[in-house]
Short mmCIF file of C-alpha atoms (C1' of nucleotides) in Angstrom, two decimals:
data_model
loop_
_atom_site.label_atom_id
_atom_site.label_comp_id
_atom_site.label_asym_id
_atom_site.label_seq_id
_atom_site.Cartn_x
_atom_site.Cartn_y
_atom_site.Cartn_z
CA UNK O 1 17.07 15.64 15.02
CA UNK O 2 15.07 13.72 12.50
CA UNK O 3 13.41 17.04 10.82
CA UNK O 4 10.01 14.79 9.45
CA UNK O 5 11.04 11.61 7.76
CA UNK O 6 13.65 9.36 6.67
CA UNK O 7 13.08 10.49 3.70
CA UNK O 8 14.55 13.66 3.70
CA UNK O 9 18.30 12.19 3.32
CA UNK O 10 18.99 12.61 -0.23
CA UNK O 11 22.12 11.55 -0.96
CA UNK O 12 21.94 9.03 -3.62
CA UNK O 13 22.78 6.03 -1.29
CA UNK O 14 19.38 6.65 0.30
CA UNK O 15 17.50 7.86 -2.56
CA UNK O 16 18.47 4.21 -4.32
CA UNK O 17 17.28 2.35 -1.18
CA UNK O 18 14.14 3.97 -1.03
CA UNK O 19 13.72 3.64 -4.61
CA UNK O 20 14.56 -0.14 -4.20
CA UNK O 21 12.33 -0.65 -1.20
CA UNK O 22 9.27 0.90 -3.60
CA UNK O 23 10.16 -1.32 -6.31
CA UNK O 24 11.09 -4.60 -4.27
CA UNK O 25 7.36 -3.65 -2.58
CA UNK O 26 5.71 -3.07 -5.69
CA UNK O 27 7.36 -6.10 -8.63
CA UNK O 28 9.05 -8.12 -5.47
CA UNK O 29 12.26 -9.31 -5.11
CA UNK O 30 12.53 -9.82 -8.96
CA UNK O 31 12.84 -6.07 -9.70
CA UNK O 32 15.97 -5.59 -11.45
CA UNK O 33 19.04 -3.22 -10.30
CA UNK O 34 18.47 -1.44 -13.86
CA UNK O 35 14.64 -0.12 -12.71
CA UNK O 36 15.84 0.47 -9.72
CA UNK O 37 18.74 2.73 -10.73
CA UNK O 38 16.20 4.35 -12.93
CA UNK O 39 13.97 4.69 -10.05
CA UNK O 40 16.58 6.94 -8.31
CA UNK O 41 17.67 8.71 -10.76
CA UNK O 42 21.49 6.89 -11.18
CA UNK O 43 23.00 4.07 -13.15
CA UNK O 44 22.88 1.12 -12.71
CA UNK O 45 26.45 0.86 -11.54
CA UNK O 46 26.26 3.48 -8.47
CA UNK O 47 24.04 0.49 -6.76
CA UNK O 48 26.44 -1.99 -7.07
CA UNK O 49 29.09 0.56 -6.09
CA UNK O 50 27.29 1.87 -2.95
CA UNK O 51 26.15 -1.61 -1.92
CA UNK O 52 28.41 -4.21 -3.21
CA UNK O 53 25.69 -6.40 -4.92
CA UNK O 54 21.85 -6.72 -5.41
CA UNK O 55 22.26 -9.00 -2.45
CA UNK O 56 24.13 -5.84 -0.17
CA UNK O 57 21.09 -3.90 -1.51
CA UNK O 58 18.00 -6.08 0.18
CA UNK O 59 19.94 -6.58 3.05
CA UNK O 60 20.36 -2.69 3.22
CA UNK O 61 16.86 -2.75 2.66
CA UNK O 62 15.98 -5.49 5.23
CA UNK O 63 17.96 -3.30 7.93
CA UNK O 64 16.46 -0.30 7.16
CA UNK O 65 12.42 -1.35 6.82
CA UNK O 66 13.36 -3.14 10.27
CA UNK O 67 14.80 -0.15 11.79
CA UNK O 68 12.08 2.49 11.04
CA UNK O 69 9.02 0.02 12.02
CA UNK O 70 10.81 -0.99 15.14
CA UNK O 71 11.10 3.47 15.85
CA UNK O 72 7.82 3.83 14.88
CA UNK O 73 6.77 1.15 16.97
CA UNK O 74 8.39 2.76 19.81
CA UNK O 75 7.01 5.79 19.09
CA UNK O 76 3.19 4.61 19.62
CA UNK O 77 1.51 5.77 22.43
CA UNK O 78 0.01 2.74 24.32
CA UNK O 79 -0.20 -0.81 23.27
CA UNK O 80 -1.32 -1.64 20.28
CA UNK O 81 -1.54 -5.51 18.42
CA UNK O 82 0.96 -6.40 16.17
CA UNK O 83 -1.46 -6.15 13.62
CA UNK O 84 -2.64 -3.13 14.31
CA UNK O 85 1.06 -1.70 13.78
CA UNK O 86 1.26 -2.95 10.02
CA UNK O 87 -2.00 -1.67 9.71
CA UNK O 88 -1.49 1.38 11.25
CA UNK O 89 1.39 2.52 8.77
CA UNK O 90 -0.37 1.11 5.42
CA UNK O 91 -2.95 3.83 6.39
CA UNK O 92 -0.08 6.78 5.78
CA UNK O 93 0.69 6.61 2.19
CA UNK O 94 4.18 7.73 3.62
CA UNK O 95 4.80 4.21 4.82
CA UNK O 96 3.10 1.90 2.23
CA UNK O 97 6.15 0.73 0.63
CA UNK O 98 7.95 0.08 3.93
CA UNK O 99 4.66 -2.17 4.46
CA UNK O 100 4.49 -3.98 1.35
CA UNK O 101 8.18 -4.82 1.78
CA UNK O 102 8.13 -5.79 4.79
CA UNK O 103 4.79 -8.52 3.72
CA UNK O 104 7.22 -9.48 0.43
CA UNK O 105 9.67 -10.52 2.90
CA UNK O 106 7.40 -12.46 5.07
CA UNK O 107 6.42 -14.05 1.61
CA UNK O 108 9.92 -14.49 0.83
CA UNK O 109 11.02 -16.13 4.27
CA UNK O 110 14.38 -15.32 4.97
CA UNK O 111 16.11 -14.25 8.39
CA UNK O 112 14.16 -10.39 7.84
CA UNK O 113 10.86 -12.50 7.80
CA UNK O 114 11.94 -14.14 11.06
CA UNK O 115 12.67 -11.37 12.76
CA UNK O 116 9.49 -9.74 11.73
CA UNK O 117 7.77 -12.41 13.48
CA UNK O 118 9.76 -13.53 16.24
CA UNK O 119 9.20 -9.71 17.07
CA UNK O 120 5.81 -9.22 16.61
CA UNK O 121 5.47 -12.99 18.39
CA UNK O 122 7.09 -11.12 21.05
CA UNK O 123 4.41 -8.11 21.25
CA UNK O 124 1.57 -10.16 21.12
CA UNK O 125 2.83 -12.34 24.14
CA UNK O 126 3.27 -9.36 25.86
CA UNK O 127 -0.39 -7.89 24.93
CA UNK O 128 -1.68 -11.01 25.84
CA UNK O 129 -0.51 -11.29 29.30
CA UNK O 130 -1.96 -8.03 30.23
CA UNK O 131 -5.14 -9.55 29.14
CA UNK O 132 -4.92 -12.02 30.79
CA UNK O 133 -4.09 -10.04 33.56
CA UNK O 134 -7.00 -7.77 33.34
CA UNK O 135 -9.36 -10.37 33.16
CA UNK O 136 -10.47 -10.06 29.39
CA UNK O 137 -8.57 -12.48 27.77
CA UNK O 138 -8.66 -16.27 28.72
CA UNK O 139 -4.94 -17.72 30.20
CA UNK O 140 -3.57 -20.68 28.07
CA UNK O 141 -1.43 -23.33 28.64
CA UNK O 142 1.45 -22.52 26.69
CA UNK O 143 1.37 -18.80 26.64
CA UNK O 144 4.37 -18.76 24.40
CA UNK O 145 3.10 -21.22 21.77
CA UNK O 146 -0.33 -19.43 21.51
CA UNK O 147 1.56 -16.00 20.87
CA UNK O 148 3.39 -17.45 18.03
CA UNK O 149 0.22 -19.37 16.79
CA UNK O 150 -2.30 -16.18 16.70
CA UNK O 151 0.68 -13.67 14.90
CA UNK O 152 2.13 -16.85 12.39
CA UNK O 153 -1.63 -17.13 11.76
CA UNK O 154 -3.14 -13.81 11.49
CA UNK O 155 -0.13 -12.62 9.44
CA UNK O 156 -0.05 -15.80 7.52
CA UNK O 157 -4.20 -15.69 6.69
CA UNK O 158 -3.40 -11.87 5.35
CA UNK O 159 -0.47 -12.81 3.06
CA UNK O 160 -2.34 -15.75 1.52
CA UNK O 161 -5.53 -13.51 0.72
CA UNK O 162 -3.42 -11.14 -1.19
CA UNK O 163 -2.00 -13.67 -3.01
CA UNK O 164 -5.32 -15.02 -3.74
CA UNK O 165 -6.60 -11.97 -4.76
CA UNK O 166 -3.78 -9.43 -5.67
CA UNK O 167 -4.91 -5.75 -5.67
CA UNK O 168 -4.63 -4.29 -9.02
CA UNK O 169 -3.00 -1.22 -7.27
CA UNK O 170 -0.38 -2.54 -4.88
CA UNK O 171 0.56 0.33 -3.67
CA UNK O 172 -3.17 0.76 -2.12
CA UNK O 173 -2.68 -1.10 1.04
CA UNK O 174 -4.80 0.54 2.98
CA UNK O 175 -7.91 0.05 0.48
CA UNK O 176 -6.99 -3.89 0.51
CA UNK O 177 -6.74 -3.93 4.47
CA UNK O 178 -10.33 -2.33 4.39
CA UNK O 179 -11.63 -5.30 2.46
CA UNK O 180 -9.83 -7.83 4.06
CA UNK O 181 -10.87 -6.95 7.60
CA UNK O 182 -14.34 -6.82 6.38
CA UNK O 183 -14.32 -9.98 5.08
CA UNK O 184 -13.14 -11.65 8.15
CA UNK O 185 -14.14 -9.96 10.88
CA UNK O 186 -17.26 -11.52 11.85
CA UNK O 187 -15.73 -14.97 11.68
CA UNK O 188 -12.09 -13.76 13.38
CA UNK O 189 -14.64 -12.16 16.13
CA UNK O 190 -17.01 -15.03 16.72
CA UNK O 191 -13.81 -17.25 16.81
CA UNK O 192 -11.83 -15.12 19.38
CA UNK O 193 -15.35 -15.10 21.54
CA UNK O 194 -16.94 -18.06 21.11
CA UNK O 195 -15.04 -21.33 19.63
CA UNK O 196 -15.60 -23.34 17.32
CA UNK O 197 -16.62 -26.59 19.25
CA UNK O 198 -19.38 -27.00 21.77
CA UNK O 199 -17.93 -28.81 24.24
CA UNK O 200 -14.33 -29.52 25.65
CA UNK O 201 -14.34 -32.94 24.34
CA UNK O 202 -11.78 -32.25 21.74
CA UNK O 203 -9.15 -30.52 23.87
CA UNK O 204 -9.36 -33.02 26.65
CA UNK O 205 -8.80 -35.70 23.83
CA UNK O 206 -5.86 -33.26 22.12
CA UNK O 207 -4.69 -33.10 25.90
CA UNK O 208 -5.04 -36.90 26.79
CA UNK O 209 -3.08 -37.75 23.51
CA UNK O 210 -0.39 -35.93 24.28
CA UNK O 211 0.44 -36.88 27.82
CA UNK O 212 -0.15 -40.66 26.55
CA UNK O 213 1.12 -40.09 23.26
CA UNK O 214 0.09 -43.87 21.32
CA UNK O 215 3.06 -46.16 20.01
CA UNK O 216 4.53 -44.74 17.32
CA UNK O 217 3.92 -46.44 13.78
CA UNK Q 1 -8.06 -49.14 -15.74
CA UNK Q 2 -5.56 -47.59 -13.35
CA UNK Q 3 -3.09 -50.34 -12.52
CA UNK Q 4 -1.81 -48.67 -9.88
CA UNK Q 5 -1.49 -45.03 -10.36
CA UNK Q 6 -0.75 -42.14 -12.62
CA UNK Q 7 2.83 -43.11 -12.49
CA UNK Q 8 2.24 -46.07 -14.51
CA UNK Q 9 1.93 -43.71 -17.61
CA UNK Q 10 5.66 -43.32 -19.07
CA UNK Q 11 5.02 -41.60 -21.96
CA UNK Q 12 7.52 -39.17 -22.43
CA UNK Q 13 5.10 -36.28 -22.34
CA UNK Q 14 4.11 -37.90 -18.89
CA UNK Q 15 7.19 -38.41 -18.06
CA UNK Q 16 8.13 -34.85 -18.42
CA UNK Q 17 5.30 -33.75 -16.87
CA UNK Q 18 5.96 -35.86 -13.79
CA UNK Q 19 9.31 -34.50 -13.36
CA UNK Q 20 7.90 -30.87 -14.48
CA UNK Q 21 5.71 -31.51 -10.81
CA UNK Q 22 8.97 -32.44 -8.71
CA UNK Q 23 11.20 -29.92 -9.66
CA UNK Q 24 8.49 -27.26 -9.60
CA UNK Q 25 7.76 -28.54 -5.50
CA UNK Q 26 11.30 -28.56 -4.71
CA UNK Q 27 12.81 -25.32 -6.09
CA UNK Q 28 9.65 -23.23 -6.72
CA UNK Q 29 8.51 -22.09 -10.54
CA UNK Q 30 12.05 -20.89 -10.61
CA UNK Q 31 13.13 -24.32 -11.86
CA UNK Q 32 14.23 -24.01 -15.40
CA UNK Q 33 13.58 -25.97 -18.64
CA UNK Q 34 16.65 -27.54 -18.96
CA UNK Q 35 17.15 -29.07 -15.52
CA UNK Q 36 12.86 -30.27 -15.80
CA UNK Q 37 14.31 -32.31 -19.70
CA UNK Q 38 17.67 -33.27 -17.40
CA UNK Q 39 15.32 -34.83 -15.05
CA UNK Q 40 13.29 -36.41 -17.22
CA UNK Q 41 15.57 -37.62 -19.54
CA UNK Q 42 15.11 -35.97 -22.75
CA UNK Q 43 15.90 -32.45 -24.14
CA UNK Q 44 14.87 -28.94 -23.54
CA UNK Q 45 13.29 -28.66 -26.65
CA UNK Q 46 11.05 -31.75 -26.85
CA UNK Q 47 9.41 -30.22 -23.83
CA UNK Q 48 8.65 -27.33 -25.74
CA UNK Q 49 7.78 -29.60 -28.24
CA UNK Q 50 5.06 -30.84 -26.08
CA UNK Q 51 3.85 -28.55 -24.39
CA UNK Q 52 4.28 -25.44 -25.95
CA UNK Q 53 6.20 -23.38 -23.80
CA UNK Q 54 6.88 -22.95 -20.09
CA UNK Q 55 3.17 -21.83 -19.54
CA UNK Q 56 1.72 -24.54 -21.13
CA UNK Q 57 4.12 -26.86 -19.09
CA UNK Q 58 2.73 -25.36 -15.70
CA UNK Q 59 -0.89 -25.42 -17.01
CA UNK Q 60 -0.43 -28.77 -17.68
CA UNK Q 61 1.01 -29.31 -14.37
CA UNK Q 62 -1.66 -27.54 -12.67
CA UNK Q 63 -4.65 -29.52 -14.56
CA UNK Q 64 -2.72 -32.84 -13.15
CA UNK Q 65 -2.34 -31.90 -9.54
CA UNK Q 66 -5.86 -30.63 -9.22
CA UNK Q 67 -7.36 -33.48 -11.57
CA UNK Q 68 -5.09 -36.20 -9.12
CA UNK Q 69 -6.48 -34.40 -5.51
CA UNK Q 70 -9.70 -34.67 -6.95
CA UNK Q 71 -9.67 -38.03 -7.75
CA UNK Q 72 -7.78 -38.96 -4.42
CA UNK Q 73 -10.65 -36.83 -2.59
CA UNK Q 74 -13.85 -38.94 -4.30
CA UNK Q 75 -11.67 -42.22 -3.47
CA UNK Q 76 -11.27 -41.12 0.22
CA UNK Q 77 -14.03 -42.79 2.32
CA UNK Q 78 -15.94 -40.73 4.97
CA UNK Q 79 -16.14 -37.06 5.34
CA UNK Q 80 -12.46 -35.30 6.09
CA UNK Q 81 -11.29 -31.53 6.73
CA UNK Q 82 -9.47 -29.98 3.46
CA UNK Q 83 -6.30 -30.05 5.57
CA UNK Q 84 -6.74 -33.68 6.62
CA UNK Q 85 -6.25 -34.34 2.92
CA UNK Q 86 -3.23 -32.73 1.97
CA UNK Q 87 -2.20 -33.92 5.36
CA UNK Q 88 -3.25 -37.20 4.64
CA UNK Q 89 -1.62 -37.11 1.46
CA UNK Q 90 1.78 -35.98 2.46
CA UNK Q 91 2.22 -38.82 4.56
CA UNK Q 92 2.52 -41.13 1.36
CA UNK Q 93 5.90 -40.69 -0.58
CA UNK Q 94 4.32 -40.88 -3.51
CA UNK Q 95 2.34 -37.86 -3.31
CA UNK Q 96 4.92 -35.76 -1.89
CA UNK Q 97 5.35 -33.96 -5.12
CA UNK Q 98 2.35 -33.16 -5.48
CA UNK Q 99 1.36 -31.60 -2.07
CA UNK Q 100 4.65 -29.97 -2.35
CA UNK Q 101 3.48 -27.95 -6.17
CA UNK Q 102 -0.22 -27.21 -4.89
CA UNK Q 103 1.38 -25.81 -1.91
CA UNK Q 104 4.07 -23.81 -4.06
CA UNK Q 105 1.26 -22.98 -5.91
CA UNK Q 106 -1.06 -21.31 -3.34
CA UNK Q 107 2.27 -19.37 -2.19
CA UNK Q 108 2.58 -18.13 -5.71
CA UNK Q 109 -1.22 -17.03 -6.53
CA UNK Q 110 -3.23 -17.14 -9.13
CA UNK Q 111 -6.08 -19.27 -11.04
CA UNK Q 112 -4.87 -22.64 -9.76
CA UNK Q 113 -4.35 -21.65 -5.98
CA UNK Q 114 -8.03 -19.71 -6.24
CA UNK Q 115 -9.32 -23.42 -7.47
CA UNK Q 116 -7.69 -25.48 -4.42
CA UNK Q 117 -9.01 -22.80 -1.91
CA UNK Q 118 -12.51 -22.50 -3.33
CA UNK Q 119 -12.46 -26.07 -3.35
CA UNK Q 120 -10.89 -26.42 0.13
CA UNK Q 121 -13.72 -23.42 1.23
CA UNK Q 122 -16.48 -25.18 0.07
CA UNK Q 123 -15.48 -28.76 1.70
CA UNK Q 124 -14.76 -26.78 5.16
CA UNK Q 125 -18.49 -24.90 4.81
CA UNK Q 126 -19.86 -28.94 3.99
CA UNK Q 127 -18.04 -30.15 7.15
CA UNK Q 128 -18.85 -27.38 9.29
CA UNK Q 129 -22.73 -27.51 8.14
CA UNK Q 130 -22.15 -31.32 9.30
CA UNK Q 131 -20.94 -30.65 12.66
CA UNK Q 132 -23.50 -28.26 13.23
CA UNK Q 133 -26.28 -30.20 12.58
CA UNK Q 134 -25.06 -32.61 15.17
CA UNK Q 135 -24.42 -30.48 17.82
CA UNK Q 136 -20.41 -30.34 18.06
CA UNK Q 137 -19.86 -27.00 16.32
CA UNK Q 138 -21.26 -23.83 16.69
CA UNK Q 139 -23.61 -21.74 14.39
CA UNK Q 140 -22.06 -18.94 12.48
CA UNK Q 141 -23.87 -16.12 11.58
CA UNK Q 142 -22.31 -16.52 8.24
CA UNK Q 143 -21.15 -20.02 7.57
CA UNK Q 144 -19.65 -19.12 4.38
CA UNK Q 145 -17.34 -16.70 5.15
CA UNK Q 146 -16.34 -18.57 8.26
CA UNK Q 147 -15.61 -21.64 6.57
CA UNK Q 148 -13.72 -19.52 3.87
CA UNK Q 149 -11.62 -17.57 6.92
CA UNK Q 150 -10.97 -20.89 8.12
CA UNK Q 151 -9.10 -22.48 5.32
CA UNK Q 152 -7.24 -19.22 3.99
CA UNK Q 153 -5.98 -19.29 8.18
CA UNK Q 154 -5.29 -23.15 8.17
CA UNK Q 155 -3.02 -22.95 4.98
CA UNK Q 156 -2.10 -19.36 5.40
CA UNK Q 157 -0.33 -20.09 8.61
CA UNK Q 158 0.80 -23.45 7.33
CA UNK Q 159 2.34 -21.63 4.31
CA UNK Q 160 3.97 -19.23 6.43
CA UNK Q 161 5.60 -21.33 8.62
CA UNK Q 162 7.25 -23.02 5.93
CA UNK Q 163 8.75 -19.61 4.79
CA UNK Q 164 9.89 -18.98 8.04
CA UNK Q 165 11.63 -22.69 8.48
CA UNK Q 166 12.23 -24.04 5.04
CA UNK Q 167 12.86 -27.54 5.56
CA UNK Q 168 16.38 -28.82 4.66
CA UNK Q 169 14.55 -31.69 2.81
CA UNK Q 170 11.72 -29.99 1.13
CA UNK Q 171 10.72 -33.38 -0.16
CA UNK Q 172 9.76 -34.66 3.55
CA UNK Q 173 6.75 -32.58 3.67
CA UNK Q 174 5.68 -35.64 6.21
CA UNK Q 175 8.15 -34.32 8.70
CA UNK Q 176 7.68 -31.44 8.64
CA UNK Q 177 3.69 -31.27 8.93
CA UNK Q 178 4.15 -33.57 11.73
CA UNK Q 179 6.45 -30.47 13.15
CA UNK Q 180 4.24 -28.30 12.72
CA UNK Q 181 1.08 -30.10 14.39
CA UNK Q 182 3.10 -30.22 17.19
CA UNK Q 183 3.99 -26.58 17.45
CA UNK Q 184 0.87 -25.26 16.85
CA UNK Q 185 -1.80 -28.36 17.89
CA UNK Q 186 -2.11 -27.35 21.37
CA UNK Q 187 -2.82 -23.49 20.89
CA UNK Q 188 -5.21 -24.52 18.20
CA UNK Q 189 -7.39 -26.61 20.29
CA UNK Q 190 -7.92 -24.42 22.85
CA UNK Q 191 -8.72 -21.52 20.48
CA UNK Q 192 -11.39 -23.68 18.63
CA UNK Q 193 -12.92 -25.32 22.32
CA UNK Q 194 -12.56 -22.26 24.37
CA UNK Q 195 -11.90 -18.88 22.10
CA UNK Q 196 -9.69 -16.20 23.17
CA UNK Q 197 -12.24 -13.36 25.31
CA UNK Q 198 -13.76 -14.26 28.60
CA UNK Q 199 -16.81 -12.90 27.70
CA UNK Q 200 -18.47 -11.58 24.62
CA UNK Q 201 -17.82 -7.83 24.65
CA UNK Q 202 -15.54 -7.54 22.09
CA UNK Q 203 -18.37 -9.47 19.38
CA UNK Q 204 -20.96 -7.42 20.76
CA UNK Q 205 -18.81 -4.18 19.84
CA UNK Q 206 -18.31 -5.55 16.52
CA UNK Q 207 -22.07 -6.55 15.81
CA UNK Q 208 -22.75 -3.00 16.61
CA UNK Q 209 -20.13 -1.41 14.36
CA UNK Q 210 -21.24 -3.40 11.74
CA UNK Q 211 -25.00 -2.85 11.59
CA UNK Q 212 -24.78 0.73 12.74
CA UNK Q 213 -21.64 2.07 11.11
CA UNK Q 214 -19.69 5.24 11.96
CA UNK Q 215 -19.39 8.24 9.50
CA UNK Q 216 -16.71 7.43 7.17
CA UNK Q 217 -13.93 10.00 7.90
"C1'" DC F 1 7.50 -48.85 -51.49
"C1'" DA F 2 6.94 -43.87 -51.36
"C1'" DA F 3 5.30 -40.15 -48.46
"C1'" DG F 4 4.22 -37.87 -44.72
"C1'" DA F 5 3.35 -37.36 -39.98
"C1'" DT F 6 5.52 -37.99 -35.26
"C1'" DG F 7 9.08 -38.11 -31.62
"C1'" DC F 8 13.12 -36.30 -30.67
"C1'" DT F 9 17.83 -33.83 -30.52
"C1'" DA F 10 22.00 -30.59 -30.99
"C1'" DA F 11 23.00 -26.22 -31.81
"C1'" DA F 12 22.20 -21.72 -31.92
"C1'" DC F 13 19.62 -17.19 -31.12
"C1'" DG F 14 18.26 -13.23 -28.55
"C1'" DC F 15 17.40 -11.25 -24.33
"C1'" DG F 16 17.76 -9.53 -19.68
"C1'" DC F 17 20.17 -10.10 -15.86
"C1'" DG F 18 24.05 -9.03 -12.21
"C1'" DT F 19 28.39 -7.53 -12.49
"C1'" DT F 20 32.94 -5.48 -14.11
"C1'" DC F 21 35.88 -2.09 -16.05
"C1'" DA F 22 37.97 1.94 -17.80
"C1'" DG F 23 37.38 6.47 -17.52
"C1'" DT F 24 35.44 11.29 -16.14
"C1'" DT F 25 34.19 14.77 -12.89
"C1'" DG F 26 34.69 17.52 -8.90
"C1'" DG F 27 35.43 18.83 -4.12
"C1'" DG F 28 38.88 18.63 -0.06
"C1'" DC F 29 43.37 19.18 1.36
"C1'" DA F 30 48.85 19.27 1.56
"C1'" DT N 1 48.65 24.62 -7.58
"C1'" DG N 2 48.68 19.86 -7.72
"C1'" DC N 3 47.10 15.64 -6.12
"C1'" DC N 4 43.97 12.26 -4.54
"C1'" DC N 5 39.96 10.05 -3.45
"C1'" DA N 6 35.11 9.48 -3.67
"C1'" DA N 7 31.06 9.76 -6.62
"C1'" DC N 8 29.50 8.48 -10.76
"C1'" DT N 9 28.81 6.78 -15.75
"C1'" DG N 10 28.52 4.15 -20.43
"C1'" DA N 11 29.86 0.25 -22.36
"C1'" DA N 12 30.81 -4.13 -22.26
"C1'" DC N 13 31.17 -9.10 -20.34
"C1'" DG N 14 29.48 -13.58 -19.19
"C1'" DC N 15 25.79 -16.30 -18.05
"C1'" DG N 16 21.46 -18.68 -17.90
"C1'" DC N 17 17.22 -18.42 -19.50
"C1'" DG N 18 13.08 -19.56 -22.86
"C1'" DT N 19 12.67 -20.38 -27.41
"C1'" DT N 20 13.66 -21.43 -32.49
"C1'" DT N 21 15.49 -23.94 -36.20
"C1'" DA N 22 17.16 -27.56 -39.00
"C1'" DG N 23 17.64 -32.09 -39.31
"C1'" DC N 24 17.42 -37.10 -38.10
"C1'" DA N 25 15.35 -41.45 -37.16
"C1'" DT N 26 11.05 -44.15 -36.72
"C1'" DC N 27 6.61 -45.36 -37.24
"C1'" DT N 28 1.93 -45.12 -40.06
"C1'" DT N 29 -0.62 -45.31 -44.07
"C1'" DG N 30 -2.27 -45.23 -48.97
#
DNA sequence: CAAGATGCTAAACGCGCGTTCAGTTGGGCA
DNA sequence: TGCCCAACTGAACGCGCGTTTAGCATCTTG
């Protein structure tokens, strides 16, 4: 079936979505149809004609980046974080512009975006259970909430950083996630093992304000 | 000297630079020229006139919003987090605008979003230093990074979830935050009283990775 | 009062964009 | 063979943008 990639279609309707995938990953949603037709090798005409509009084209785009990260997804052995997934594939070269699309979307917010994250929400829930289940990981109260909370922040944390500090080759991914996780992993660990607070006395008084929320102002 | 606030100045260059700071908040750096002078009541060119161009409009912009949080900051009595204050901020209609274009601004990157969160960073590491001097926060074995991971997670996630759920009224930022706290307050707390691991394996991993590295492959 | 700076505008310029259009090529099929 | 349809292109269109220019009032100042 698939003989080693996507990529081996080459009929101009996928060589101008990969070529707008690398472009809309490397300049953002800005990139104009004219690079991109350049990009692939066609005018600027043949995008519009194959996809209708520069709109038809992202959402071509959207579908597709969604599609192959959801196979390769299913294609890991074992579970694996969210994270870990996105980080995963910026280590292959191969996938790099699938990966910085798919983090220009989340930028970008749209319905892609949301179903990036209502997905990977989904994973971590699931990941999270079992740890619970095996004893590592401490149960919560709202086991959905918390999901959400951990991938909206650890994915949200990443996307600020790079805009903080954008990598003068943005197609280098995988150098960037090296730096990143090096600058936050001792915090992100003691964090996830220890707290921040040394005693409950915050939660209990999160807790009490909630079920005896005061008068509203 | 201030009769009331910065408002008070209605200079046209003031003027434009007032509506410059709306416009920018509610549609992004997108917002052209034109509709800024609309809004302000004079023409496209006497903005130019002012201020140069539409860099020197935004420069200008971003000198005001970071000169106003300052100020607002040295004003505020008693110590309070970075988000408190933008928090606190947002709840008065009158600073909407401005909340709304530093967060635009952090979304977007560059030299005034690297200002707010190295100010922002260094505010968290005071407060942190605070609260572990009297006993309600735990040591980090690097309080700078950890108070830098902290704020790039509080806003990053913040920031994120307003990509994901654009409000339909950008300009109630006050809503919205009050949305948010709600969604995410109760995972929050527990993560910062209790942590995420039952026990401290995973840190102990980690402390050993990073003083005693593997080969680089 | 003359002269020049200042605040301000209407109109136009040039550019890049997404898109349209008329037309050419070439393979599949009656 | 003759026809058609799909793939494809170069040129142009229309638009909105940031910016420029020329000119007009209105103050300031010697």
């Amino acid at each position: 079936m698939r003989s080693a990639s996507a990529a081996e279609d080459s009929t101009a309707r996928a060589r101008i979505r990969d070529a707008a995938v690398l472009r809309f990953s490397r300049e953002g949603f800005r990139a104009s149809l004219r690079t991109i037709a350049q990009e692939a090798g066609v005018s600027a005409a043949l995008v519009v004609h194959h996809f209708g509009s520069k709109d038809g084209l992202r959402e071509a785009c959207d579908e597709h980046v969604l599609a192959v990260i959801r196979e390769q997804k299913r294609d890991a052995v074992g579970p694996t974080g969210p994270t870990q997934l996105l980080a995963r594939m910026a280590e292959l070269d191969e996938w790099a512009p699938l990966v910085g699309y798919a983090l220009r979307s989340m930028q970008a917010g749209g319905d892609l975006a949301r179903a990036f994250l209502d997905h990977f929400a989904a994973d971590a829930e699931e990941y999270l259970r079992e740890g619970v289940a095996a004893g590592t990981i401490l149960a919560s109260r709202d086991e959905v909430a918390r999901a959400r909370y951990l991938t909206v922040m650890g994915y949200g944390a990443f996307l600020l950083d790079i805009a903080l500090h954008p990598p003068e080759d943005p197609a280098d991914l995988r150098a960037y996630l090296h730096g990143y996780l090096e600058r936050t992993g001792l915090p992100a660990m003691e964090l996830f093992t220890q707290g921040l607070f040394t005693d409950r006395s915050m939660l209990d008084a999160y807790l009490m304000y909630v079920t005896d929320p005061p008068a509203e102002g």
